[in-house]
Coordinates of C-alpha atoms in Angstrom, one line a residue:
M1 CA 28.6 20.6 -10.1
Q2 CA 28.5 22.1 -6.6
H3 CA 25.3 22.4 -4.5
D4 CA 25.0 23.9 -1.0
N5 CA 23.2 20.8 0.3
G6 CA 21.2 17.8 -0.7
G7 CA 18.0 19.7 -1.1
E8 CA 19.5 22.0 -3.7
L9 CA 20.8 18.9 -5.6
L10 CA 17.4 17.2 -5.4
V11 CA 15.7 20.3 -6.8
A12 CA 18.1 20.5 -9.7
H13 CA 17.5 16.9 -10.5
L14 CA 13.7 17.3 -10.3
E15 CA 13.8 20.4 -12.5
S16 CA 15.7 18.4 -15.1
L17 CA 12.8 15.9 -15.1
G18 CA 10.1 18.6 -15.5
I19 CA 8.7 17.9 -12.0
D20 CA 7.2 21.1 -10.4
T21 CA 5.2 19.5 -7.5
V22 CA 6.4 17.2 -4.8
F23 CA 4.3 15.4 -2.2
G24 CA 5.5 14.5 1.3
V25 CA 5.5 14.7 5.1
V26 CA 8.1 16.9 6.7
S27 CA 10.4 15.4 9.3
V28 CA 13.7 16.1 11.1
H29 CA 15.1 13.5 8.8
N30 CA 14.2 15.1 5.5
L31 CA 14.1 18.8 6.4
P32 CA 16.8 20.0 4.0
L33 CA 15.0 18.3 1.1
V34 CA 11.6 19.7 2.0
E35 CA 12.9 23.2 2.6
A36 CA 14.6 23.3 -0.8
V37 CA 11.6 21.9 -2.7
D38 CA 9.4 24.4 -0.9
R39 CA 11.7 27.3 -1.9
H40 CA 12.0 26.4 -5.6
L41 CA 9.0 24.2 -6.5
R42 CA 5.7 23.3 -4.9
F43 CA 5.7 21.1 -1.8
V44 CA 2.3 19.6 -0.9
P45 CA 2.2 18.5 2.7
V46 CA -0.1 15.5 2.6
R47 CA -1.2 14.0 5.9
H48 CA 0.2 10.5 5.5
E49 CA 3.3 9.0 3.8
A50 CA 1.2 6.5 1.9
T51 CA -0.6 9.4 0.3
A52 CA 2.7 11.0 -0.6
V53 CA 3.5 8.0 -2.8
N54 CA 0.0 7.7 -4.2
A55 CA -0.1 11.4 -5.1
A56 CA 3.3 11.2 -6.7
D57 CA 2.1 8.1 -8.6
G58 CA -1.1 9.9 -9.8
Y59 CA 0.9 12.9 -10.8
G60 CA 3.2 10.8 -12.9
R61 CA 0.4 8.8 -14.5
A62 CA -1.6 12.0 -15.4
R63 CA 1.5 13.5 -17.0
G64 CA 2.8 10.3 -18.6
S65 CA 6.1 10.7 -16.8
I66 CA 7.3 10.5 -13.2
G67 CA 6.4 11.9 -9.8
C68 CA 8.3 12.4 -6.5
A69 CA 7.5 11.7 -2.9
L70 CA 9.4 12.7 0.2
T71 CA 9.1 10.7 3.5
S72 CA 11.0 10.3 6.7
T73 CA 13.0 7.3 7.9
G74 CA 11.6 4.4 9.9
T75 CA 7.9 4.6 10.4
G76 CA 7.6 7.2 7.6
A77 CA 9.2 4.9 5.1
G78 CA 7.2 2.0 6.4
N79 CA 4.0 4.0 6.0
A80 CA 4.9 4.5 2.3
A81 CA 5.5 0.8 1.7
G82 CA 1.9 -0.1 0.9
S83 CA 1.7 2.6 -1.8
L84 CA 5.0 1.6 -3.2
I85 CA 3.5 -1.9 -3.7
E86 CA 0.8 -0.3 -5.8
A87 CA 3.3 1.5 -8.0
L88 CA 5.4 -1.7 -8.3
A89 CA 2.3 -3.7 -9.3
S90 CA 1.4 -1.1 -11.9
G91 CA 4.9 -0.4 -13.2
T92 CA 4.4 3.4 -12.7
A93 CA 7.3 5.7 -12.2
V94 CA 7.8 7.2 -8.7
L95 CA 11.0 8.6 -7.2
H96 CA 10.6 8.0 -3.5
V97 CA 13.3 9.8 -1.4
T98 CA 13.3 9.0 2.2
G99 CA 15.4 10.1 5.1
Q100 CA 17.8 8.0 7.1
V101 CA 19.6 8.4 10.4
E102 CA 23.1 9.9 10.5
S103 CA 25.5 7.8 8.5
A104 CA 27.7 7.2 11.5
Y105 CA 24.9 5.4 13.3
L106 CA 23.4 3.6 10.2
G107 CA 22.8 0.0 11.0
S108 CA 24.1 0.3 14.6
G109 CA 20.8 -0.8 16.1
R110 CA 21.3 1.5 19.1
G111 CA 17.8 3.0 18.9
F112 CA 18.5 6.3 17.2
I113 CA 15.2 8.2 16.8
H114 CA 13.3 7.0 13.6
E115 CA 15.8 4.2 13.1
T116 CA 14.5 0.9 11.8
K117 CA 16.1 -2.5 11.1
D118 CA 17.2 -3.0 7.5
Q119 CA 15.2 -0.2 6.0
L120 CA 16.9 -0.7 2.7
G121 CA 15.8 -4.3 2.7
M122 CA 12.2 -3.3 3.2
L123 CA 12.4 -0.7 0.4
S124 CA 14.1 -3.3 -1.9
A125 CA 11.1 -5.6 -1.4
V126 CA 8.6 -3.0 -2.6
S127 CA 10.6 -1.1 -5.2
A128 CA 12.0 -1.7 -8.6
Y129 CA 15.2 0.0 -7.3
A130 CA 16.5 0.9 -3.9
A131 CA 19.8 2.4 -2.8
T132 CA 21.5 4.3 0.0
V133 CA 23.3 7.6 -0.5
T134 CA 26.7 6.9 1.1
S135 CA 28.6 10.2 0.5
A136 CA 28.1 13.8 -0.7
H137 CA 29.8 12.8 -3.9
D138 CA 27.4 10.0 -5.0
A139 CA 23.9 11.4 -4.3
G140 CA 23.5 12.8 -7.8
R141 CA 24.5 9.5 -9.3
V142 CA 22.1 7.6 -7.1
L143 CA 19.2 9.9 -8.0
R144 CA 19.9 9.5 -11.7
E145 CA 20.1 5.7 -11.4
A146 CA 16.9 5.6 -9.4
T147 CA 15.1 7.8 -11.9
S148 CA 16.4 5.7 -14.9
A149 CA 15.1 2.5 -13.2
A150 CA 11.7 4.0 -12.4
L151 CA 11.3 5.2 -16.0
A152 CA 12.6 1.9 -17.6
V153 CA 10.2 -0.7 -19.0
P154 CA 8.4 -2.3 -17.2
G155 CA 9.4 0.3 -14.5
G156 CA 8.1 0.9 -11.0
P157 CA 9.0 3.0 -8.0
A158 CA 12.6 3.7 -7.1
S159 CA 13.5 4.4 -3.4
V160 CA 16.5 6.4 -2.2
E161 CA 17.4 6.6 1.5
W162 CA 19.5 9.6 2.4
P163 CA 21.2 9.9 5.8
I164 CA 20.4 13.3 7.3
D165 CA 24.0 14.4 7.8
L166 CA 24.6 13.8 4.1
Q167 CA 21.5 15.8 3.2
Y168 CA 22.9 18.9 5.0
A169 CA 26.4 18.4 3.5
A170 CA 27.6 20.3 0.4
Q171 CA 27.2 18.1 -2.6
Q172 CA 29.7 17.5 -5.4
D173 CA 28.0 16.0 -8.4
A174 CA 30.1 14.8 -11.3
E175 CA 26.9 14.6 -13.4
E176 CA 27.8 11.3 -15.1
A177 CA 25.2 9.9 -17.4
V178 CA 23.5 6.7 -16.5
P179 CA 24.1 4.0 -19.1
G180 CA 20.9 3.0 -20.9
G181 CA 19.7 -0.5 -21.2
T182 CA 19.4 -2.6 -24.4
A183 CA 15.9 -3.1 -25.8
P184 CA 15.1 -6.7 -26.3
A185 CA 14.2 -8.0 -29.7
P186 CA 12.0 -11.1 -30.5
D187 CA 13.5 -14.2 -31.9
A188 CA 13.5 -13.9 -35.7
A189 CA 12.0 -17.3 -36.2
E190 CA 9.2 -16.7 -33.7
L191 CA 8.4 -13.4 -35.3
A192 CA 8.2 -14.9 -38.7
A193 CA 5.9 -17.7 -37.5
A194 CA 3.7 -15.1 -35.8
Q195 CA 3.5 -13.1 -39.0
E196 CA 2.5 -16.3 -40.9
L197 CA -0.2 -17.1 -38.3
L198 CA -1.6 -13.6 -38.4
S199 CA -1.6 -13.5 -42.2
G200 CA -3.9 -16.5 -42.3
S201 CA -6.3 -15.2 -39.8
R202 CA -9.9 -14.2 -40.6
R203 CA -11.3 -13.9 -37.1
P204 CA -8.6 -12.1 -35.1
L205 CA -8.8 -10.5 -31.7
I206 CA -6.3 -8.2 -29.9
W207 CA -6.0 -7.9 -26.1
A208 CA -4.2 -4.7 -24.9
G209 CA -2.7 -4.4 -21.4
G210 CA -0.7 -1.6 -19.8
G211 CA 2.3 -2.2 -22.0
A212 CA 0.2 -1.3 -25.1
C213 CA -0.2 2.3 -23.8
R214 CA 3.4 2.9 -24.8
A215 CA 2.6 1.9 -28.4
R216 CA -0.6 3.6 -29.1
P217 CA -0.1 4.6 -32.8
E218 CA 1.3 1.1 -33.6
L219 CA -1.6 -0.6 -31.8
L220 CA -4.2 1.5 -33.7
A221 CA -2.5 0.7 -37.0
L222 CA -2.7 -3.1 -36.3
L223 CA -6.3 -2.8 -35.2
E224 CA -7.4 -1.0 -38.3
A225 CA -5.3 -3.1 -40.7
T226 CA -7.0 -6.3 -39.4
G227 CA -10.5 -5.1 -38.4
A228 CA -10.0 -7.2 -35.3
G229 CA -11.8 -6.6 -32.0
L230 CA -9.8 -5.0 -29.2
L231 CA -10.3 -6.3 -25.7
T232 CA -8.4 -4.5 -22.9
S233 CA -7.3 -5.1 -19.4
N234 CA -8.1 -2.3 -17.0
S235 CA -4.6 -1.0 -17.4
G236 CA -4.9 -1.0 -21.2
R237 CA -7.9 1.2 -21.4
G238 CA -7.4 4.2 -23.6
S239 CA -4.6 2.6 -25.5
V240 CA -7.1 3.1 -28.4
P241 CA -9.8 5.7 -27.6
E242 CA -12.9 3.8 -26.4
D243 CA -15.2 5.5 -28.8
H244 CA -13.5 3.6 -31.6
S245 CA -15.9 1.1 -33.2
L246 CA -13.6 -1.8 -32.8
V247 CA -12.8 -1.3 -29.1
I248 CA -14.8 -3.8 -27.0
G249 CA -12.9 -2.8 -23.9
N250 CA -12.5 -4.3 -20.5
F251 CA -15.3 -6.8 -21.0
A252 CA -13.3 -10.0 -21.6
T253 CA -15.2 -12.1 -19.1
T254 CA -18.7 -11.2 -20.3
P255 CA -20.6 -14.0 -22.1
A256 CA -20.5 -12.2 -25.5
A257 CA -16.8 -11.6 -25.3
R258 CA -16.1 -15.2 -24.1
A259 CA -18.0 -16.4 -27.2
L260 CA -15.8 -14.2 -29.4
L261 CA -12.7 -15.6 -27.8
A262 CA -14.0 -19.1 -28.4
D263 CA -14.5 -18.4 -32.1
A264 CA -11.4 -16.3 -32.8
D265 CA -8.7 -18.0 -34.9
V266 CA -5.9 -15.9 -33.4
L267 CA -5.4 -13.7 -30.4
V268 CA -2.6 -11.1 -30.2
T269 CA -1.9 -9.9 -26.6
V270 CA 0.2 -6.8 -25.9
G271 CA 1.8 -6.1 -22.6
T272 CA -0.9 -7.6 -20.3
H273 CA -0.5 -9.5 -17.0
F274 CA -3.8 -11.3 -17.3
R275 CA -4.7 -10.3 -13.7
S276 CA -7.0 -12.6 -11.7
N277 CA -9.8 -10.1 -11.5
E278 CA -9.7 -9.6 -15.3
T279 CA -9.7 -13.3 -16.2
A280 CA -12.5 -14.6 -13.9
D281 CA -9.9 -15.7 -11.4
Y282 CA -7.9 -17.4 -14.2
G283 CA -11.0 -19.2 -15.4
L284 CA -11.1 -17.4 -18.8
K285 CA -10.2 -19.6 -21.8
L286 CA -8.1 -18.1 -24.5
P287 CA -7.5 -19.3 -28.1
D288 CA -4.7 -21.8 -28.6
A289 CA -3.4 -19.6 -31.4
H290 CA -2.0 -17.0 -29.1
I291 CA 0.7 -14.5 -30.1
Q292 CA 2.0 -12.7 -26.9
I293 CA 4.1 -9.6 -27.0
D294 CA 5.8 -8.4 -23.8
V295 CA 9.0 -6.5 -22.9
D296 CA 9.2 -8.6 -19.7
A297 CA 10.5 -12.0 -20.5
A298 CA 9.0 -13.4 -17.3
A299 CA 5.5 -12.5 -18.4
L300 CA 5.6 -14.6 -21.6
G301 CA 3.5 -17.7 -21.1
R302 CA 3.3 -17.1 -17.4
V303 CA -0.5 -17.2 -17.2
H304 CA -1.7 -18.5 -20.6
P305 CA 0.4 -20.6 -23.0
A306 CA 1.7 -18.6 -26.0
R307 CA 2.2 -20.3 -29.3
H308 CA 4.5 -17.5 -30.3
A309 CA 6.2 -15.5 -27.5
L310 CA 7.6 -12.3 -28.8
H311 CA 10.0 -10.7 -26.3
G312 CA 10.3 -7.1 -27.2
D313 CA 8.9 -3.6 -27.0
A314 CA 5.4 -3.3 -28.4
A315 CA 6.2 -0.2 -30.4
T316 CA 8.9 -2.1 -32.3
V317 CA 7.1 -5.5 -32.6
L318 CA 3.6 -4.4 -33.6
P319 CA 4.6 -2.8 -37.0
A320 CA 6.2 -6.1 -38.0
L321 CA 2.9 -7.8 -37.4
T322 CA 0.9 -5.1 -39.1
G323 CA 3.0 -5.5 -42.2
A324 CA 1.8 -9.2 -42.4
A325 CA -1.8 -8.6 -41.5
V326 CA -4.8 -9.1 -43.7
R327 CA -8.3 -7.9 -43.3
A328 CA -10.7 -9.9 -41.2
D329 CA -13.9 -11.3 -42.6
A330 CA -16.5 -8.6 -42.9
D331 CA -19.0 -10.6 -40.8
W332 CA -16.4 -11.0 -38.0
T333 CA -15.8 -7.2 -37.8
A334 CA -19.6 -6.6 -37.8
R335 CA -19.9 -9.1 -35.0
V336 CA -17.2 -7.3 -33.0
T337 CA -19.0 -4.0 -33.3
A338 CA -22.2 -5.7 -32.3
V339 CA -20.6 -7.2 -29.2
R340 CA -19.2 -3.8 -28.3
E341 CA -22.7 -2.4 -28.1
E342 CA -24.2 -5.4 -26.5
V343 CA -21.8 -5.6 -23.5
R344 CA -22.2 -1.9 -22.8
A345 CA -25.9 -2.0 -23.0
A346 CA -26.1 -5.0 -20.7
L347 CA -23.9 -3.3 -18.0
H348 CA -25.8 0.0 -18.3
E349 CA -29.0 -1.9 -17.7
G350 CA -27.6 -3.9 -14.8
I351 CA -26.3 -1.0 -12.7
G352 CA -29.8 0.5 -12.5
P353 CA -30.0 4.0 -11.0
Q354 CA -26.2 4.4 -11.0
A355 CA -26.3 4.5 -14.8
A356 CA -27.5 8.1 -14.5
I357 CA -24.3 9.0 -12.7
C358 CA -22.1 7.3 -15.3
D359 CA -24.0 9.0 -18.1
A360 CA -23.8 12.4 -16.4
L361 CA -20.0 12.1 -15.9
A362 CA -19.5 11.0 -19.5
A363 CA -21.5 14.0 -20.7
A364 CA -19.8 16.6 -18.5
L365 CA -16.2 15.5 -18.6
P366 CA -13.9 17.0 -21.2
R367 CA -12.2 14.4 -23.4
G368 CA -9.1 13.0 -21.7
T369 CA -10.1 14.1 -18.2
V370 CA -8.5 12.1 -15.4
V371 CA -10.9 9.9 -13.5
A372 CA -9.2 8.5 -10.5
R373 CA -11.1 5.5 -9.1
D374 CA -10.6 3.9 -5.7
V375 CA -11.5 0.3 -5.2
T376 CA -15.3 0.4 -4.7
I377 CA -18.4 -1.0 -6.3
P378 CA -19.1 1.8 -8.8
S379 CA -15.5 1.7 -9.9
S380 CA -15.3 -2.1 -10.2
S381 CA -18.6 -2.5 -11.8
W382 CA -18.9 0.4 -14.3
G383 CA -16.2 2.9 -13.7
N384 CA -13.5 0.5 -14.9
R385 CA -15.6 -0.5 -17.9
L386 CA -18.4 1.7 -19.0
L387 CA -17.2 5.2 -18.2
P388 CA -15.2 6.0 -21.4
I389 CA -11.5 6.4 -21.3
H390 CA -9.8 8.0 -24.4
D391 CA -6.3 8.5 -23.1
P392 CA -4.2 6.2 -20.8
R393 CA -3.1 9.2 -18.8
A394 CA -6.7 9.7 -17.7
N395 CA -7.0 6.1 -16.5
V396 CA -5.8 6.4 -12.8
F397 CA -6.7 3.6 -10.4
P398 CA -5.0 1.2 -8.0
R399 CA -4.1 -1.7 -10.2
G400 CA -3.0 -3.8 -7.2
G401 CA -6.5 -3.6 -5.8
G402 CA -5.8 -1.9 -2.4
I403 CA -8.6 0.4 -1.1
G404 CA -8.1 3.9 0.1
Q405 CA -5.5 5.0 -2.5
G406 CA -7.8 6.8 -5.0
L407 CA -8.1 10.2 -3.3
G408 CA -4.3 10.5 -3.1
M409 CA -3.9 9.5 -6.7
G410 CA -6.6 12.1 -7.6
I411 CA -4.8 14.8 -5.7
G412 CA -1.6 14.1 -7.5
A413 CA -3.4 14.0 -10.9
A414 CA -5.3 17.2 -10.2
L415 CA -2.1 19.1 -9.3
A416 CA -0.4 17.7 -12.4
R417 CA -3.1 19.2 -14.6
P418 CA -4.2 22.4 -12.7
G419 CA -6.2 23.8 -15.6
E420 CA -8.4 20.7 -16.0
P421 CA -11.1 19.1 -13.8
T422 CA -10.2 15.8 -12.1
V423 CA -12.7 13.3 -10.7
V424 CA -12.2 10.9 -7.9
I425 CA -14.7 8.0 -7.4
A426 CA -14.5 6.6 -3.9
G427 CA -16.6 4.6 -1.5
D428 CA -17.2 5.6 2.1
G429 CA -15.1 2.7 3.4
G430 CA -12.1 3.4 1.2
L431 CA -12.3 7.1 1.8
A432 CA -12.1 6.5 5.6
V433 CA -8.7 4.9 5.2
H434 CA -7.3 8.4 4.5
F435 CA -9.9 10.9 5.7
G436 CA -7.0 13.2 6.6
E437 CA -6.4 13.9 3.0
L438 CA -9.6 15.9 2.9
L439 CA -7.5 18.5 4.8
T440 CA -4.9 18.3 2.0
V441 CA -7.7 19.0 -0.5
A442 CA -8.9 21.9 1.6
Q443 CA -5.4 23.4 1.9
E444 CA -4.3 23.0 -1.7
R445 CA -7.7 23.7 -3.4
P446 CA -7.2 21.5 -6.5
R447 CA -9.9 21.5 -9.2
L448 CA -11.1 18.1 -7.9
T449 CA -14.6 16.6 -7.6
L450 CA -14.6 13.9 -5.0
I451 CA -17.7 11.6 -5.5
V452 CA -18.3 9.5 -2.4
F453 CA -20.6 6.5 -2.9
N454 CA -22.0 6.0 0.6
D455 CA -23.5 2.6 1.5
G456 CA -22.3 2.5 5.1
G457 CA -19.5 0.0 4.8
Y458 CA -17.5 -2.3 2.5
G459 CA -20.1 -3.0 -0.1
V460 CA -18.2 -5.5 -2.2
L461 CA -17.5 -7.7 0.8
R462 CA -21.0 -7.2 2.2
N463 CA -22.4 -8.5 -1.1
M464 CA -20.1 -11.6 -0.9
Q465 CA -21.1 -12.4 2.6
D466 CA -24.8 -11.8 1.8
K467 CA -24.5 -14.3 -1.1
Y468 CA -22.2 -16.9 0.5
A469 CA -22.3 -16.6 4.3
E470 CA -24.8 -16.8 7.1
R471 CA -23.9 -13.5 8.7
R472 CA -21.9 -10.3 8.1
S473 CA -18.5 -9.8 9.6
G474 CA -16.6 -6.5 9.6
V475 CA -18.4 -4.9 6.6
D476 CA -20.9 -2.6 8.2
L477 CA -19.2 0.7 9.3
F478 CA -20.2 3.9 11.0
T479 CA -20.3 6.6 8.3
P480 CA -20.1 10.4 9.0
D481 CA -22.6 13.0 7.9
F482 CA -20.7 14.2 4.8
G483 CA -22.3 17.6 4.7
P484 CA -21.0 18.8 8.1
L485 CA -17.7 17.0 7.4
A486 CA -17.2 18.9 4.2
A487 CA -18.2 22.2 5.9
A488 CA -15.6 21.5 8.6
C489 CA -13.0 21.2 5.9
A490 CA -14.2 24.3 4.0
L491 CA -15.2 22.2 1.1
P492 CA -18.4 22.8 -1.0
Y493 CA -20.8 19.9 -0.7
A494 CA -23.6 18.5 -2.8
R495 CA -25.7 15.3 -2.6
I496 CA -27.1 12.9 -5.2
A497 CA -30.2 11.1 -3.9
S498 CA -32.0 10.3 -7.2
P499 CA -31.1 9.8 -10.9
A500 CA -32.5 13.2 -11.7
D501 CA -29.9 14.8 -9.4
A502 CA -26.9 13.4 -11.2
A503 CA -26.6 15.7 -14.2
P504 CA -27.1 19.1 -12.6
V505 CA -25.0 18.3 -9.5
L506 CA -22.1 16.9 -11.4
A507 CA -22.2 19.6 -14.1
A508 CA -22.0 22.3 -11.3
A509 CA -19.2 20.5 -9.5
L510 CA -17.1 20.0 -12.6
G511 CA -17.7 23.5 -13.8
G512 CA -16.1 25.0 -10.7
D513 CA -12.5 26.0 -10.3
G514 CA -11.9 24.3 -7.0
P515 CA -12.8 21.2 -5.0
T516 CA -16.3 19.8 -4.3
L517 CA -17.4 16.8 -2.2
V518 CA -20.4 15.1 -3.8
E519 CA -22.1 12.4 -1.8
V520 CA -24.1 9.7 -3.6
D521 CA -26.6 8.5 -1.0
L522 CA -27.0 4.9 -2.2
A523 CA -29.8 4.2 0.3
A524 CA -31.9 7.0 -1.3
L525 CA -30.7 6.4 -4.9
G526 CA -31.7 2.7 -4.8
P527 CA -29.8 -0.6 -5.4
M528 CA -28.1 -1.8 -8.6
K529 CA -30.3 -4.4 -10.4
N530 CA -27.4 -6.9 -10.3
P531 CA -25.5 -6.7 -7.0
F532 CA -21.7 -6.7 -7.7
T533 CA -19.5 -9.4 -6.4
P534 CA -15.9 -9.8 -7.4
P535 CA -14.7 -12.8 -9.6
V536 CA -13.0 -14.7 -6.7
K537 CA -13.5 -18.4 -5.8
I538 CA -15.3 -19.1 -2.6
P539 CA -14.4 -22.8 -1.7
T540 CA -17.5 -23.2 0.5
A541 CA -19.9 -21.8 -2.1

């Protein structure tokens, strides 16, 4: 197949993937790619390369597929690295195409504009796949290999660096198919032993991580066959809709859920990493009778010992367990449903006036709406637990824990689903990391409601210092007046200063067909009953 230049080849590849929107920053070292995308698809000129990757990430998550980001070489690729780390941590599919200096000067170190030392090495460190286009004959192959790696399980971002002279060159693409990988299968004896263990269980629990989101029907079948309770990691939310009576959710570290874990006679975990912030900094005790399913062999037994480690894809392994399952004791299932209600009621009570905002969002959002959550107190305390998620594609948040990425993810998600509302929950501190993306929102006009919780700084760390230290350091920040800031960006603005404001303000914002900036004035709204601090160890405490 012949293409006039690399941009035309890239567009053909993206169209084959169903990608209609690409995020990036234009440069002399990616101009043929940007121009072709802008001619044939939609190019969104974000204001920072990190946002290009975050937006492509959010776009892919919201669609359940893959997104694409374009950056420049050197500093541009370096700016993207932090967001590539997020996509790598979460295993989300991003095709990152970045420029490179002319192939004749590649690696010469002579100081060619935008040149950097060992860019490919940097990209390899933060990507699941990284490669260099070395000729006008192999670009198509490299793009297909990168995409295959990004979409594989466990997946992650794939980076392709493309020398500018080879972008301008006519492309000859042989269109060879990329060989597929072989799906792992669990050891037959281990699987049989796990089936026997589960068949004798009367007090089972299941813990679903992000890997379970690829096996939703199979997970639901096991849950209903057993009457077990379903705990989730943050990434596993929505693998079974959270209004199901057996879904306890992302509450494993609460006292009631810990008591369930202590009394369970078997725990089946599905595709979860047991992240530190979801296991009380690895202080959570799991049952000894632990069946762990994961497609990543390195994950098996890495954090918690597994009596039966089943290396395989959850969609294949779960039906084999379901076939051996028996129904839990009726009083156990009743206890599960009681714990489900107990942990939600306790959190609802503990967040005080912010409960009105959570309730208003839950009431106003259509089922399956994307809620992109930056790392901030409302997200970490109730957005990641209490605000209901019914579809994994709606569950968009920085799994690696970096602040400032939520708005970019929300922009990508909103443009992936232009006919639906999208919500972004951010703090004033995290939003300030990428204030420039307010201009992207103003330019692109997505149907996006940005809710900024303004407490004048980094609230999580402020709470930690107030609890454990003698003084505050680096947590109190200057915050802009969000009304004039929104006006300067041609964005509608509203303010929530009391619980009574929440429902009407959010209903109006979500009912619009464009963007709105909603400020939650936390000084006026009032504090949470229980100040939130993260589950990290403080050696001096």
